mmCIF file of C-alpha atoms in Angstrom:
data_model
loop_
_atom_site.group_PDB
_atom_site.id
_atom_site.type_symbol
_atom_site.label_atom_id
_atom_site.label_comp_id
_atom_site.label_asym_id
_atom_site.label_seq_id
_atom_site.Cartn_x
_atom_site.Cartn_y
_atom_site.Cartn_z
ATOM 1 C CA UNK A 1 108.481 107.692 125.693
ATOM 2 C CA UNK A 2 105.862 105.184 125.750
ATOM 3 C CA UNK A 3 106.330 103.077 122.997
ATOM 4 C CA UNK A 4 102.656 101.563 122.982
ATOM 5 C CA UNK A 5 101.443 104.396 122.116
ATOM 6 C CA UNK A 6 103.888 105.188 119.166
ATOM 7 C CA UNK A 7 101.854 104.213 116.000
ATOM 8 C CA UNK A 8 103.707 103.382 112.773
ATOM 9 C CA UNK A 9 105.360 106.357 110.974
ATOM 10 C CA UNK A 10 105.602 108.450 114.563
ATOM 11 C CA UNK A 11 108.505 110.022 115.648
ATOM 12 C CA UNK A 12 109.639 111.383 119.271
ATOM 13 C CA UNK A 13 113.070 112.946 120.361
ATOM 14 C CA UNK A 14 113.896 110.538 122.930
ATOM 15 C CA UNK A 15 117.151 109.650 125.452
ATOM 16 C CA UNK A 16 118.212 106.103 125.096
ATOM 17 C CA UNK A 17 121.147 105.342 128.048
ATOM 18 C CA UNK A 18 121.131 108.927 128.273
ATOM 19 C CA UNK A 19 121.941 110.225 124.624
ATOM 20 C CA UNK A 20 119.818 112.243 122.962
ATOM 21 C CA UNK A 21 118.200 110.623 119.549
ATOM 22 C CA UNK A 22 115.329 111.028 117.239
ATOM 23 C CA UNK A 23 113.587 107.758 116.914
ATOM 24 C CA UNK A 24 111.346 106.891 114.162
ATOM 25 C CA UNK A 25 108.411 103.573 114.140
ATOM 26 C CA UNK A 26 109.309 102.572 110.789
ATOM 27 C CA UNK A 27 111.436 101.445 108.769
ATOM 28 C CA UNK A 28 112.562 99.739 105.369
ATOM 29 C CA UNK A 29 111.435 95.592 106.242
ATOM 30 C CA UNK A 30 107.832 95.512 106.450
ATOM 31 C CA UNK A 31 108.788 94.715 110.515
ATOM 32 C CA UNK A 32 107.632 96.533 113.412
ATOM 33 C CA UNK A 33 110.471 97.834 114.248
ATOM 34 C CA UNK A 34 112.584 101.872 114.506
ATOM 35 C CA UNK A 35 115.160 103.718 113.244
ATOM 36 C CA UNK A 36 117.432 105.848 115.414
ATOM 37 C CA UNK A 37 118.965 109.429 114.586
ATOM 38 C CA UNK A 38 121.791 109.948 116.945
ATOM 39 C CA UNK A 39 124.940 112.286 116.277
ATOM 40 C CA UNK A 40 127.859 110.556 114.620
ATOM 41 C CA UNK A 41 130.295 111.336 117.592
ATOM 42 C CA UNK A 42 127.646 109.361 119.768
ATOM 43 C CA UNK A 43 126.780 106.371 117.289
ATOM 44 C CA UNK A 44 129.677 103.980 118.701
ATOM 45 C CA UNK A 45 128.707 104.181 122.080
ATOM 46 C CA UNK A 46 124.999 104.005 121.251
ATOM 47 C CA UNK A 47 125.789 100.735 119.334
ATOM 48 C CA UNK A 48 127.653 99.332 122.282
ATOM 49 C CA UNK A 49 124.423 100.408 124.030
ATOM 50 C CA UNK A 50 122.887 98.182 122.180
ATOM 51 C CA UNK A 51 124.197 95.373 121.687
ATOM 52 C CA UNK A 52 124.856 94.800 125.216
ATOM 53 C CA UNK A 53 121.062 93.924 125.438
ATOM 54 C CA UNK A 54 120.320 89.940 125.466
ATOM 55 C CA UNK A 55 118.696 88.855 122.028
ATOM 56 C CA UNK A 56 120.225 92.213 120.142
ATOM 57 C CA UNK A 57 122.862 91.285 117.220
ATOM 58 C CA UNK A 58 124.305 93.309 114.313
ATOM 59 C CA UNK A 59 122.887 92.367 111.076
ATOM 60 C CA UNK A 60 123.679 93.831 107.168
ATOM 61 C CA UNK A 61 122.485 95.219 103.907
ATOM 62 C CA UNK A 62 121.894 91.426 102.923
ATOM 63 C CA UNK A 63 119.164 90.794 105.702
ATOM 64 C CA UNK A 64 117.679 94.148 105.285
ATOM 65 C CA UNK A 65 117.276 93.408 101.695
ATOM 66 C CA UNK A 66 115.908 90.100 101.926
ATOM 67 C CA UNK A 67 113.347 91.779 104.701
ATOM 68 C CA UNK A 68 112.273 94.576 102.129
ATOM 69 C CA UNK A 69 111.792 91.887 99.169
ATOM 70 C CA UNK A 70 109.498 90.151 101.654
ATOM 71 C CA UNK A 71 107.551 92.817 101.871
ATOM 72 C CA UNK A 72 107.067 93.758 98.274
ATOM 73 C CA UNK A 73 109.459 97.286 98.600
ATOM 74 C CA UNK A 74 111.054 98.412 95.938
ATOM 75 C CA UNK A 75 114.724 99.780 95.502
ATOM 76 C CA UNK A 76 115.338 102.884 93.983
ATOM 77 C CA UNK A 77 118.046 102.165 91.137
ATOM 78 C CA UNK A 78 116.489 98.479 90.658
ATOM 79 C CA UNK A 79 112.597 98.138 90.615
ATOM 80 C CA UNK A 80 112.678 102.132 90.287
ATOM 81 C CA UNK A 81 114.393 104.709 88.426
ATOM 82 C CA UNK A 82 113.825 108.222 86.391
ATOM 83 C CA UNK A 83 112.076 106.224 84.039
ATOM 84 C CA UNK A 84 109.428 104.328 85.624
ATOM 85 C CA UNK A 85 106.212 105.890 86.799
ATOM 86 C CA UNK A 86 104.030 105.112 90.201
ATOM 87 C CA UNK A 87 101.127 103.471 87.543
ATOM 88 C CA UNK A 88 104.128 101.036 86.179
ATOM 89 C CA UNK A 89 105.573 100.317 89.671
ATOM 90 C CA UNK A 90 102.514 99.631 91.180
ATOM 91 C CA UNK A 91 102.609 102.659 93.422
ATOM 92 C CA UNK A 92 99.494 104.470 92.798
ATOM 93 C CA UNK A 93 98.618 104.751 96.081
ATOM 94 C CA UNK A 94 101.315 107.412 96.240
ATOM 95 C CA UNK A 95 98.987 109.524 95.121
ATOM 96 C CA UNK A 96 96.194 110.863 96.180
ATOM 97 C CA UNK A 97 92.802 110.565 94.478
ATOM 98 C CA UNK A 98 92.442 114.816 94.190
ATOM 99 C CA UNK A 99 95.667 114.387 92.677
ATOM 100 C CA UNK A 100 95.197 112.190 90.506
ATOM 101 C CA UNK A 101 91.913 113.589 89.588
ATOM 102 C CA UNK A 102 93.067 117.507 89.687
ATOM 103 C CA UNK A 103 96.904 117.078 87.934
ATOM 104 C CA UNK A 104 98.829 119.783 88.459
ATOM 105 C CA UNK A 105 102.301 118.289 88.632
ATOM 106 C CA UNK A 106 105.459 117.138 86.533
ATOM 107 C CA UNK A 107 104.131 113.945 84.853
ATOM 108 C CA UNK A 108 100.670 114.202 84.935
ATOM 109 C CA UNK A 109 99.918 113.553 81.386
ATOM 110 C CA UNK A 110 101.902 110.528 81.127
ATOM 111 C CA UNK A 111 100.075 109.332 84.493
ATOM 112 C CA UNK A 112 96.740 110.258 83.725
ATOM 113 C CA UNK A 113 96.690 108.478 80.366
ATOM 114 C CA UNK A 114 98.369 105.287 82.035
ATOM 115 C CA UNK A 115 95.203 104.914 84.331
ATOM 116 C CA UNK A 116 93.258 105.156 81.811
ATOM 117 C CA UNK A 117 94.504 102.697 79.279
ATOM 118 C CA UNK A 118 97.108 101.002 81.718
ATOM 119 C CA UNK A 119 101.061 100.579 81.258
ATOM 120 C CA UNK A 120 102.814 98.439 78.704
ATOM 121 C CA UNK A 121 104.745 97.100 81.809
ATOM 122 C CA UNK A 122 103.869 96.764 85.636
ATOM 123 C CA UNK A 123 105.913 95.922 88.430
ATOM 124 C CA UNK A 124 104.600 92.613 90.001
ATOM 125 C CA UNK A 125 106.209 89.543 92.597
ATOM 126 C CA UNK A 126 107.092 86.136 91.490
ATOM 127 C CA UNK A 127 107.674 83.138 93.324
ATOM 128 C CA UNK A 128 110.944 81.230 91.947
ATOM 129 C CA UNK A 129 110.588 77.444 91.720
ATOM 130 C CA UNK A 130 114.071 76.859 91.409
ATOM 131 C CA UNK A 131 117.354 78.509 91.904
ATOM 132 C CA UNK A 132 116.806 82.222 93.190
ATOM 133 C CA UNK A 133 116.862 84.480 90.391
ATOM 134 C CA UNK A 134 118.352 87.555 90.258
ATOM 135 C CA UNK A 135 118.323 91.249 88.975
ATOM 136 C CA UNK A 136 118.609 91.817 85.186
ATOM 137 C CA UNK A 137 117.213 87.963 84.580
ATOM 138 C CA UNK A 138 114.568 87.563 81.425
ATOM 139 C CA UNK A 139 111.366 86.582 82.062
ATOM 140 C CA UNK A 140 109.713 84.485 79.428
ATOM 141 C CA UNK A 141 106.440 83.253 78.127
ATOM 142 C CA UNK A 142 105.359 79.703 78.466
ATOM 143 C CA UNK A 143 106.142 79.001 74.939
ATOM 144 C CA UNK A 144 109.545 80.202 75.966
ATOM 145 C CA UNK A 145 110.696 81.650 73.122
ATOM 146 C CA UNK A 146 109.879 85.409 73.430
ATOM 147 C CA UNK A 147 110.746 87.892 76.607
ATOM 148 C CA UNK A 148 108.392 89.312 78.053
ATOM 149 C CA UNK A 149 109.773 90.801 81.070
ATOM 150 C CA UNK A 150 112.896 91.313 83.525
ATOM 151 C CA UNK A 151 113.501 90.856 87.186
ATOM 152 C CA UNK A 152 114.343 93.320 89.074
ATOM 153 C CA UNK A 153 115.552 92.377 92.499
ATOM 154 C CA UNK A 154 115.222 88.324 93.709
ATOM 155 C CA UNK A 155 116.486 86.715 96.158
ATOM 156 C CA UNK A 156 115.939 83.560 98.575
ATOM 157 C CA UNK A 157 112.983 84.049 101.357
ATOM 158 C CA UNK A 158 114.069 83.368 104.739
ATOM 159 C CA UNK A 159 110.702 83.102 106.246
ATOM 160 C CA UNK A 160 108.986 81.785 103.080
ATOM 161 C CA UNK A 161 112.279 78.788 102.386
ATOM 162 C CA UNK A 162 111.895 79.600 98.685
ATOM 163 C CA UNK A 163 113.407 82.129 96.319
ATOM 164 C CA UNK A 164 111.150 85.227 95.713
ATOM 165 C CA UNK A 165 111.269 88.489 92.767
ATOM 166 C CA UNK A 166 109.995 90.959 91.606
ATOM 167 C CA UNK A 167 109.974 92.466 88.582
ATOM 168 C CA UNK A 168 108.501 94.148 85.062
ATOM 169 C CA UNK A 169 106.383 92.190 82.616
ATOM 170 C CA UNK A 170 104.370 93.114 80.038
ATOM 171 C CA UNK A 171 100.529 94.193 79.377
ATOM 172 C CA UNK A 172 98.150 91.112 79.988
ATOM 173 C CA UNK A 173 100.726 89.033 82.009
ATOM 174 C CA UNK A 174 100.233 90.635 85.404
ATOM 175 C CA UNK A 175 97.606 88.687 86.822
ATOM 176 C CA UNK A 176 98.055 86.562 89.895
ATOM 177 C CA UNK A 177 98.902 82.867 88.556
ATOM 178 C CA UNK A 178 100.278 84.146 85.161
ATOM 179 C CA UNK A 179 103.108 81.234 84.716
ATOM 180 C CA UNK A 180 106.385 82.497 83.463
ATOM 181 C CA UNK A 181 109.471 81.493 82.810
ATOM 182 C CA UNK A 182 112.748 82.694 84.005
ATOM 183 C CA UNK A 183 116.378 82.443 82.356
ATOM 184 C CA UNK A 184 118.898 81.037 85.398
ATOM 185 C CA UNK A 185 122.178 80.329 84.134
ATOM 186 C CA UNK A 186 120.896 79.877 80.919
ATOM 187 C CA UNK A 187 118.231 77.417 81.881
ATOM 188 C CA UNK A 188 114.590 78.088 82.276
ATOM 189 C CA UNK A 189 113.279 78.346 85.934
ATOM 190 C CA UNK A 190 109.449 78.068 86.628
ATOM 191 C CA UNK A 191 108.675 81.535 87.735
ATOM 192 C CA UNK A 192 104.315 82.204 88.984
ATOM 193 C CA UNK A 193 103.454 85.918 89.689
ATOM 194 C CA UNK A 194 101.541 86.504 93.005
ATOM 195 C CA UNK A 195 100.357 89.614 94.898
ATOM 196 C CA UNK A 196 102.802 91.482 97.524
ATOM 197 C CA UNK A 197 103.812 91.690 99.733
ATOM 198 C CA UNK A 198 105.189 88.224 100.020
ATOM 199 C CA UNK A 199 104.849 88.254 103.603
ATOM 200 C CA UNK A 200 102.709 90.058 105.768
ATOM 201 C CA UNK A 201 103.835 93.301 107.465
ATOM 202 C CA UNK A 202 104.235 93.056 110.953
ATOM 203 C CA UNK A 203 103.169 97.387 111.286
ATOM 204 C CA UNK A 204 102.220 98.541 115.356
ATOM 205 C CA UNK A 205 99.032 100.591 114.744
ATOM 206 C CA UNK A 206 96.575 102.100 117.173
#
């Protein structure tokens, strides 16, 4: 397959080394990068495949999730979950405009009148200046004294060499530059929110 003219969120059924596998542009990192299908009998030998290239190395859960934070995507069971809604996690672009406008579907109401008079809470990014700060930590006001929020995933930016979040805050605290305050180990941590992604995604498009 020619890979230059694979656009982002393609797929092809393609031989790598001679095993079949269904390969994917995309991914969960905000990279340029794929994902292979392969059948699990052929996965260890494909790896081996692999890995035997110069520049390839393994790499874990950890780097993926730092690469996904980067890129301001969320985790299903901690930035989302049955009770959060696109308009609260910031995903409205999920849905179509006829959608939106037309309805039609489980959750409408509750959607429709969150556009209109917007969510008590909204998912947004923060930029630590401190210690990295984690999932579950409060987010304060500036006074301090009164949460106002929670992070929900944080963690320390490799490419950025500074700890990075995201999280929920409340109604009139979402704009960019809104100072906050975070609870660290029982110490408050300087926390700003800023527009995501953190770092610019790296997408091949045609």
């Amino acid at each position: 397959v020619d890979l230059s003219k694979m656009a982002f969120m393609t797929s092809a059924d393609v031989e790598i080394g001679g095993i079949s596998c269904g390969l994917a542009r995309g991914g969960y990192t905000g990279e340029d990068g794929f994902e292979v299908s392969v059948d699990s009998t052929q996965a260890p030998e494909l790896m081996k495949l692999l890995l035997d290239q110069d520049g390839v190395e393994p790499c874990g859960l950890g780097a993926r999730d730092s690469l996904r934070l980067e890129a301001g995507m969320c985790l299903y069971g901690n930035d989302l979950d049955e009770n959060t809604t696109p308009v609260e996690g910031s995903l409205l672009w999920v849905i179509g405009k006829r959608r939106r406008e037309e309805g039609g579907f489980l959750g409408f109401d509750k959607i429709a009148e969150q556009i209109k008079n917007k969510p008590s809470r909204k998912r947004v990014g923060l930029m630590i200046d401190g210690p990295p700060a984690r999932a579950h930590v409060e987010l304060f006001d500036e006074n301090q004294d009164t949460v106002r929020g929670e992070i929900t995933s944080g963690t320390f930016s490799p490419c950025l060499k500074k700890p990075i979040a995201m999280g929920y805050v409340e109604k009139g605290l979402t704009k960019s530059g809104t100072k906050l305050f975070a609870k660290v180990r029982n110490k408050m941590v300087p926390a700003t929110v800023v527009k995501m992604p953190f770092v610019p995604n790296k997408y091949y498009k045609i």
